Amino acid sequence: MAHFIRVMDVPNSRSSHWQPIPKSGGIAIVAAFVVGSLIIYFVASVARIEDREFWGFLACAVLLAVVSLIDDVTQKSFAAKIFTQMLCVGVVLALGVIVTRLWVPLLGEVELGWGGYLFTFLWMMGLTNAYNFMDGLDGLVGGVAVIAAVFLCAIAFSQRSYFVYATSYALLASVAGFLVFNLPPARVFMGDVGSAFLGFTFATLAVIGASFDFGHLSFYVVPMLLFQIIFDAAFTFVRRLVRGDKVYLPHRSHLYQLLNRMGYSHRAVSLFHYAVAATQGIGAFLLVGLEPQNRVYAFLPFLVFNAVYAGYVLRRARAMKLT
């Protein structure tokens, strides 16, 4: 099917694979997730949110996936992709799915007011693109998604956020089925249809869990679970911006890409990120046990670790003239 509809990742100078590989795996992820979500909607009695938020979330996630699939086929401009993401995020915000308050050290619980719309917009756009940018090695973001979903499922259940619990289980099963075919050496890629969908879904679940679910799961849980994904994408974006690079153009200077170009295999780099994701999962469990105003402090050890990791990778990459 991927050959027939021309959803193929043909290698170029930026690629880390050497032969055309189907990039249609995201279709299976989205389809399985939609089936799971519909079962939750029609069967669940407790794991529910209001119809407007549920259908808005599901419809926007599917719309984003469909447009991303079209982009995978036609290779439209980056501007068109960003416009579609902004449209989907805007619809979710218009339905009232926003972060209304955050716990901040020294200030306590802060009401965001209209600032909640801007904060939620930046969060959802940021994670959607971060996940898209990080999808460049066999099994990396798929495996991280499975690990993050396992911990999100367990933490949400422990905090009585039953909609996030059930939905993250559907997400876990969907990505795990795909990951079987994506582990190194990959037989299929998820493509933008999968990576953009995963980033958008995780971002939306963070907001829904904090604002609408029964247990009001801490918003900080999802950023903790995906902290290395967020750090790598943000660090690389800022680094390229400072250097004057055109940040909207494809490149091979993410930390995980440099690690691979230094000689570490797809499997080694992916396993490293799996280990970090599992550690972040433990950190997320510890985070929800802290007083709300102290939860931000749980990020500090991971921030220090990633700063050291970034310094090591850049130093080695410069020595090998990879930058």
Tab-separated table of C-alpha atoms in Angstrom:
chain	number	residue	atom	x	y	z
A	1	MET	CA	0.000	0.000	0.000
A	2	ALA	CA	2.805	2.455	0.932
A	3	HIS	CA	4.500	1.753	-2.409
A	4	PHE	CA	1.197	2.239	-4.252
A	5	ILE	CA	0.292	5.607	-2.678
A	6	ARG	CA	3.956	6.752	-2.689
A	7	VAL	CA	4.339	7.076	1.080
A	8	MET	CA	8.012	6.126	0.979
A	9	ASP	CA	11.016	7.613	2.776
A	10	VAL	CA	13.624	7.783	0.020
A	11	PRO	CA	17.155	8.279	1.426
A	12	ASN	CA	18.950	11.580	0.900
A	13	SER	CA	22.035	13.300	2.323
A	14	ARG	CA	20.317	13.810	5.719
A	15	SER	CA	18.976	10.275	6.048
A	16	SER	CA	20.228	7.611	8.446
A	17	HIS	CA	18.912	4.736	6.300
A	18	TRP	CA	20.103	3.509	2.891
A	19	GLN	CA	17.051	2.175	1.058
A	20	PRO	CA	13.439	3.371	0.566
A	21	ILE	CA	11.254	2.422	3.546
A	22	PRO	CA	7.471	2.886	3.916
A	23	LYS	CA	6.586	5.772	6.232
A	24	SER	CA	2.941	4.826	6.639
A	25	GLY	CA	3.148	3.214	10.097
A	26	GLY	CA	1.479	6.217	11.677
A	27	ILE	CA	-1.751	5.277	9.900
A	28	ALA	CA	-1.919	2.096	11.978
A	29	ILE	CA	-1.156	4.019	15.184
A	30	VAL	CA	-3.941	6.528	14.540
A	31	ALA	CA	-6.468	3.894	13.414
A	32	ALA	CA	-5.875	1.695	16.464
A	33	PHE	CA	-6.030	4.694	18.806
A	34	VAL	CA	-9.322	5.895	17.295
A	35	VAL	CA	-10.856	2.430	17.742
A	36	GLY	CA	-9.664	2.317	21.360
A	37	SER	CA	-10.962	5.828	22.055
A	38	LEU	CA	-14.390	5.012	20.621
A	39	ILE	CA	-14.599	1.886	22.785
A	40	ILE	CA	-13.769	4.034	25.825
A	41	TYR	CA	-16.445	6.560	24.850
A	42	PHE	CA	-19.245	4.031	24.315
A	43	VAL	CA	-18.368	1.573	27.096
A	44	ALA	CA	-16.687	3.444	29.942
A	45	SER	CA	-18.755	4.746	32.820
A	46	VAL	CA	-16.046	6.489	34.873
A	47	ALA	CA	-13.192	7.105	32.401
A	48	ARG	CA	-15.013	9.944	30.685
A	49	ILE	CA	-14.844	13.661	30.002
A	50	GLU	CA	-17.541	15.923	28.536
A	51	ASP	CA	-18.618	15.132	24.977
A	52	ARG	CA	-17.466	18.483	23.604
A	53	GLU	CA	-13.903	18.072	24.865
A	54	PHE	CA	-13.740	14.403	23.847
A	55	TRP	CA	-14.976	14.822	20.278
A	56	GLY	CA	-12.977	18.021	19.787
A	57	PHE	CA	-9.780	16.290	20.911
A	58	LEU	CA	-10.372	13.181	18.792
A	59	ALA	CA	-11.469	15.092	15.684
A	60	CYS	CA	-8.481	17.458	15.814
A	61	ALA	CA	-6.041	14.596	16.378
A	62	VAL	CA	-7.440	12.757	13.348
A	63	LEU	CA	-7.477	15.946	11.231
A	64	LEU	CA	-3.834	16.589	12.085
A	65	ALA	CA	-2.979	12.994	11.177
A	66	VAL	CA	-4.813	13.205	7.837
A	67	VAL	CA	-3.093	16.444	6.816
A	68	SER	CA	0.254	15.032	7.962
A	69	LEU	CA	-0.381	11.979	5.761
A	70	ILE	CA	-1.068	14.259	2.811
A	71	ASP	CA	2.197	16.037	3.597
A	72	ASP	CA	4.018	12.687	3.698
A	73	VAL	CA	2.724	12.005	0.181
A	74	THR	CA	2.993	15.451	-1.417
A	75	GLN	CA	5.875	16.976	0.621
A	76	LYS	CA	4.094	20.315	1.105
A	77	SER	CA	5.854	23.304	2.622
A	78	PHE	CA	6.709	23.645	6.299
A	79	ALA	CA	4.403	26.688	6.437
A	80	ALA	CA	1.407	24.577	5.370
A	81	LYS	CA	2.223	22.023	8.058
A	82	ILE	CA	2.482	24.700	10.762
A	83	PHE	CA	-0.788	26.308	9.629
A	84	THR	CA	-2.618	22.983	9.997
A	85	GLN	CA	-1.150	22.447	13.456
A	86	MET	CA	-2.210	25.950	14.489
A	87	LEU	CA	-5.729	25.271	13.205
A	88	CYS	CA	-6.047	22.026	15.189
A	89	VAL	CA	-4.622	23.551	18.351
A	90	GLY	CA	-6.858	26.595	17.905
A	91	VAL	CA	-9.976	24.400	17.722
A	92	VAL	CA	-8.988	22.575	20.912
A	93	LEU	CA	-8.423	25.916	22.665
A	94	ALA	CA	-11.765	27.240	21.394
A	95	LEU	CA	-13.449	24.247	23.046
A	96	GLY	CA	-11.980	25.370	26.356
A	97	VAL	CA	-9.211	22.761	26.629
A	98	ILE	CA	-6.652	25.051	28.259
A	99	VAL	CA	-4.383	25.131	31.286
A	100	THR	CA	-6.108	27.500	33.700
A	101	ARG	CA	-3.694	27.342	36.637
A	102	LEU	CA	-0.164	26.215	37.473
A	103	TRP	CA	1.643	25.597	40.726
A	104	VAL	CA	4.758	27.779	40.840
A	105	PRO	CA	7.497	27.721	43.541
A	106	LEU	CA	7.256	30.626	46.006
A	107	LEU	CA	3.987	31.808	44.403
A	108	GLY	CA	1.765	28.799	44.960
A	109	GLU	CA	-1.194	28.244	42.643
A	110	VAL	CA	-1.234	30.883	39.896
A	111	GLU	CA	-4.387	31.617	37.898
A	112	LEU	CA	-3.300	32.105	34.283
A	113	GLY	CA	-6.445	33.854	33.041
A	114	TRP	CA	-6.162	34.777	29.354
A	115	GLY	CA	-2.500	33.842	29.566
A	116	GLY	CA	-3.677	30.238	29.781
A	117	TYR	CA	-4.596	30.345	26.082
A	118	LEU	CA	-1.098	31.486	25.091
A	119	PHE	CA	0.598	29.009	27.428
A	120	THR	CA	-1.506	26.093	26.160
A	121	PHE	CA	-0.990	27.114	22.517
A	122	LEU	CA	2.794	27.230	22.917
A	123	TRP	CA	2.826	23.941	24.851
A	124	MET	CA	0.789	22.038	22.277
A	125	MET	CA	2.552	23.489	19.238
A	126	GLY	CA	5.923	22.949	20.893
A	127	LEU	CA	5.409	19.289	21.788
A	128	THR	CA	3.775	18.455	18.437
A	129	ASN	CA	6.819	19.765	16.581
A	130	ALA	CA	9.347	18.427	19.092
A	131	TYR	CA	8.046	14.906	18.585
A	132	ASN	CA	8.106	15.415	14.829
A	133	PHE	CA	11.703	16.679	14.885
A	134	MET	CA	12.898	13.764	17.037
A	135	ASP	CA	11.570	11.068	14.697
A	136	GLY	CA	14.819	10.316	12.900
A	137	LEU	CA	16.165	6.969	14.113
A	138	ASP	CA	14.733	3.453	14.105
A	139	GLY	CA	12.591	2.812	17.148
A	140	LEU	CA	13.508	5.988	19.039
A	141	VAL	CA	10.313	8.019	19.431
A	142	GLY	CA	8.105	4.925	19.163
A	143	GLY	CA	9.867	3.254	22.071
A	144	VAL	CA	9.896	6.460	24.117
A	145	ALA	CA	6.137	6.821	23.476
A	146	VAL	CA	5.495	3.282	24.727
A	147	ILE	CA	7.528	3.861	27.902
A	148	ALA	CA	5.925	7.265	28.526
A	149	ALA	CA	2.456	5.813	27.963
A	150	VAL	CA	3.143	2.948	30.410
A	151	PHE	CA	4.103	5.387	33.154
A	152	LEU	CA	1.310	7.838	32.271
A	153	CYS	CA	-1.191	4.988	32.436
A	154	ALA	CA	0.052	3.873	35.864
A	155	ILE	CA	0.371	7.379	37.322
A	156	ALA	CA	-3.043	8.476	36.037
A	157	PHE	CA	-4.657	5.397	37.582
A	158	SER	CA	-2.935	6.033	40.915
A	159	GLN	CA	-4.192	9.644	40.854
A	160	ARG	CA	-7.733	8.602	39.812
A	161	SER	CA	-7.467	10.396	36.454
A	162	TYR	CA	-9.358	7.616	34.764
A	163	PHE	CA	-9.845	9.146	31.310
A	164	VAL	CA	-6.118	9.755	30.921
A	165	TYR	CA	-5.499	6.257	32.304
A	166	ALA	CA	-7.758	4.556	29.743
A	167	THR	CA	-6.699	6.778	26.846
A	168	SER	CA	-2.985	6.357	27.521
A	169	TYR	CA	-3.576	2.598	27.575
A	170	ALA	CA	-5.119	2.853	24.086
A	171	LEU	CA	-2.122	4.960	23.014
A	172	LEU	CA	0.305	2.442	24.531
A	173	ALA	CA	-1.284	-0.483	22.667
A	174	SER	CA	-1.393	1.463	19.387
A	175	VAL	CA	2.279	2.434	19.428
A	176	ALA	CA	3.472	-0.934	20.746
A	177	GLY	CA	1.873	-2.681	17.764
A	178	PHE	CA	3.758	-0.347	15.420
A	179	LEU	CA	7.036	-0.587	17.350
A	180	VAL	CA	7.335	-4.305	16.546
A	181	PHE	CA	8.028	-3.287	12.930
A	182	ASN	CA	10.055	-0.165	13.736
A	183	LEU	CA	12.790	-1.582	15.973
A	184	PRO	CA	16.245	-1.521	14.342
A	185	PRO	CA	16.504	-2.349	11.514
A	186	ALA	CA	13.134	-0.719	10.830
A	187	ARG	CA	10.774	-2.184	8.256
A	188	VAL	CA	8.400	0.777	8.457
A	189	PHE	CA	8.530	4.371	9.718
A	190	MET	CA	5.672	6.253	11.399
A	191	GLY	CA	6.103	9.361	9.234
A	192	ASP	CA	4.693	12.781	10.092
A	193	VAL	CA	1.255	11.198	10.381
A	194	GLY	CA	2.498	9.294	13.432
A	195	SER	CA	5.007	11.658	15.032
A	196	ALA	CA	2.843	14.802	14.840
A	197	PHE	CA	-0.148	12.795	16.095
A	198	LEU	CA	1.797	11.459	19.094
A	199	GLY	CA	3.115	14.883	20.076
A	200	PHE	CA	-0.346	16.435	19.780
A	201	THR	CA	-1.991	13.592	21.716
A	202	PHE	CA	0.476	13.633	24.610
A	203	ALA	CA	0.219	17.442	24.794
A	204	THR	CA	-3.585	17.373	24.851
A	205	LEU	CA	-3.728	14.600	27.445
A	206	ALA	CA	-1.557	16.727	29.742
A	207	VAL	CA	-4.092	19.563	29.532
A	208	ILE	CA	-7.164	17.320	29.784
A	209	GLY	CA	-5.684	15.504	32.787
A	210	ALA	CA	-5.005	18.767	34.607
A	211	SER	CA	-8.282	20.525	33.797
A	212	PHE	CA	-11.062	18.028	33.036
A	213	ASP	CA	-10.294	14.542	34.322
A	214	PHE	CA	-11.717	13.262	37.596
A	215	GLY	CA	-8.410	13.183	39.477
A	216	HIS	CA	-6.949	16.431	38.055
A	217	LEU	CA	-3.584	14.910	37.222
A	218	SER	CA	-0.645	17.312	37.600
A	219	PHE	CA	0.139	19.063	34.306
A	220	TYR	CA	3.851	18.524	34.967
A	221	VAL	CA	3.624	14.725	34.560
A	222	VAL	CA	3.734	14.649	30.739
A	223	PRO	CA	6.579	17.203	30.444
A	224	MET	CA	8.549	15.061	32.888
A	225	LEU	CA	7.870	11.847	30.967
A	226	LEU	CA	9.031	13.429	27.691
A	227	PHE	CA	11.651	15.774	29.103
A	228	GLN	CA	14.587	14.556	26.993
A	229	ILE	CA	12.522	14.814	23.800
A	230	ILE	CA	11.594	18.384	24.752
A	231	PHE	CA	15.163	19.271	25.781
A	232	ASP	CA	16.801	17.965	22.597
A	233	ALA	CA	14.300	19.720	20.327
A	234	ALA	CA	14.397	23.027	22.250
A	235	PHE	CA	18.195	23.006	22.704
A	236	THR	CA	18.789	22.325	19.008
A	237	PHE	CA	16.242	24.942	17.920
A	238	VAL	CA	17.834	27.653	20.090
A	239	ARG	CA	21.356	26.613	19.074
A	240	ARG	CA	20.513	26.848	15.365
A	241	LEU	CA	18.653	30.124	15.880
A	242	VAL	CA	21.701	31.669	17.604
A	243	ARG	CA	23.939	30.445	14.784
A	244	GLY	CA	21.705	32.119	12.214
A	245	ASP	CA	20.588	28.845	10.590
A	246	LYS	CA	17.242	28.633	8.802
A	247	VAL	CA	15.428	26.704	11.523
A	248	TYR	CA	12.594	25.578	9.228
A	249	LEU	CA	14.950	23.604	6.971
A	250	PRO	CA	15.745	19.899	7.604
A	251	HIS	CA	19.102	19.133	9.202
A	252	ARG	CA	21.089	16.496	11.085
A	253	SER	CA	22.260	18.425	14.129
A	254	HIS	CA	19.902	17.192	16.861
A	255	LEU	CA	21.789	15.674	19.767
A	256	TYR	CA	20.477	12.190	18.990
A	257	GLN	CA	21.533	12.583	15.342
A	258	LEU	CA	25.037	13.720	16.303
A	259	LEU	CA	25.283	10.747	18.660
A	260	ASN	CA	24.410	8.448	15.764
A	261	ARG	CA	26.861	10.169	13.405
A	262	MET	CA	29.605	9.769	16.029
A	263	GLY	CA	29.376	6.013	15.479
A	264	TYR	CA	26.690	4.843	17.915
A	265	SER	CA	24.182	2.541	16.211
A	266	HIS	CA	20.450	3.134	15.904
A	267	ARG	CA	19.925	0.452	18.508
A	268	ALA	CA	22.417	1.974	20.960
A	269	VAL	CA	20.998	5.496	20.659
A	270	SER	CA	17.416	4.245	20.995
A	271	LEU	CA	18.263	2.083	24.031
A	272	PHE	CA	19.950	5.089	25.659
A	273	HIS	CA	16.763	7.142	25.178
A	274	TYR	CA	14.653	4.246	26.498
A	275	ALA	CA	16.743	4.164	29.672
A	276	VAL	CA	16.380	7.918	30.121
A	277	ALA	CA	12.613	7.696	29.477
A	278	ALA	CA	12.266	4.986	32.130
A	279	THR	CA	14.217	7.124	34.609
A	280	GLN	CA	11.971	10.081	33.797
A	281	GLY	CA	8.982	7.805	34.436
A	282	ILE	CA	10.288	7.130	37.946
A	283	GLY	CA	10.833	10.882	38.301
A	284	ALA	CA	7.204	11.477	37.335
A	285	PHE	CA	6.045	9.053	40.033
A	286	LEU	CA	8.147	10.943	42.581
A	287	LEU	CA	6.862	14.266	41.234
A	288	VAL	CA	3.204	13.545	42.014
A	289	GLY	CA	4.205	12.666	45.573
A	290	LEU	CA	5.601	16.159	46.197
A	291	GLU	CA	3.670	19.174	47.380
A	292	PRO	CA	2.192	20.900	44.289
A	293	GLN	CA	4.325	24.036	44.662
A	294	ASN	CA	7.507	21.945	44.808
A	295	ARG	CA	6.908	19.753	41.737
A	296	VAL	CA	8.933	21.957	39.387
A	297	TYR	CA	12.046	21.128	41.439
A	298	ALA	CA	11.781	17.492	40.300
A	299	PHE	CA	12.991	18.617	36.865
A	300	LEU	CA	16.350	19.933	38.140
A	301	PRO	CA	18.302	16.610	38.153
A	302	PHE	CA	17.100	15.860	34.615
A	303	LEU	CA	17.975	19.372	33.458
A	304	VAL	CA	21.503	18.980	34.815
A	305	PHE	CA	21.864	15.528	33.234
A	306	ASN	CA	20.730	16.768	29.825
A	307	ALA	CA	23.013	19.798	30.006
A	308	VAL	CA	25.991	17.504	30.688
A	309	TYR	CA	24.855	15.148	27.910
A	310	ALA	CA	24.538	18.042	25.439
A	311	GLY	CA	27.997	19.322	26.370
A	312	TYR	CA	29.536	15.884	25.851
A	313	VAL	CA	27.869	15.354	22.460
A	314	LEU	CA	28.782	18.800	21.123
A	315	ARG	CA	32.376	18.534	22.337
A	316	ARG	CA	32.829	15.138	20.657
A	317	ALA	CA	31.012	16.283	17.518
A	318	ARG	CA	33.293	19.313	17.157
A	319	ALA	CA	36.374	17.156	17.659
A	320	MET	CA	35.118	14.863	14.865
A	321	LYS	CA	34.178	17.904	12.703
A	322	LEU	CA	30.529	16.863	12.539
A	323	THR	CA	29.253	20.385	13.305
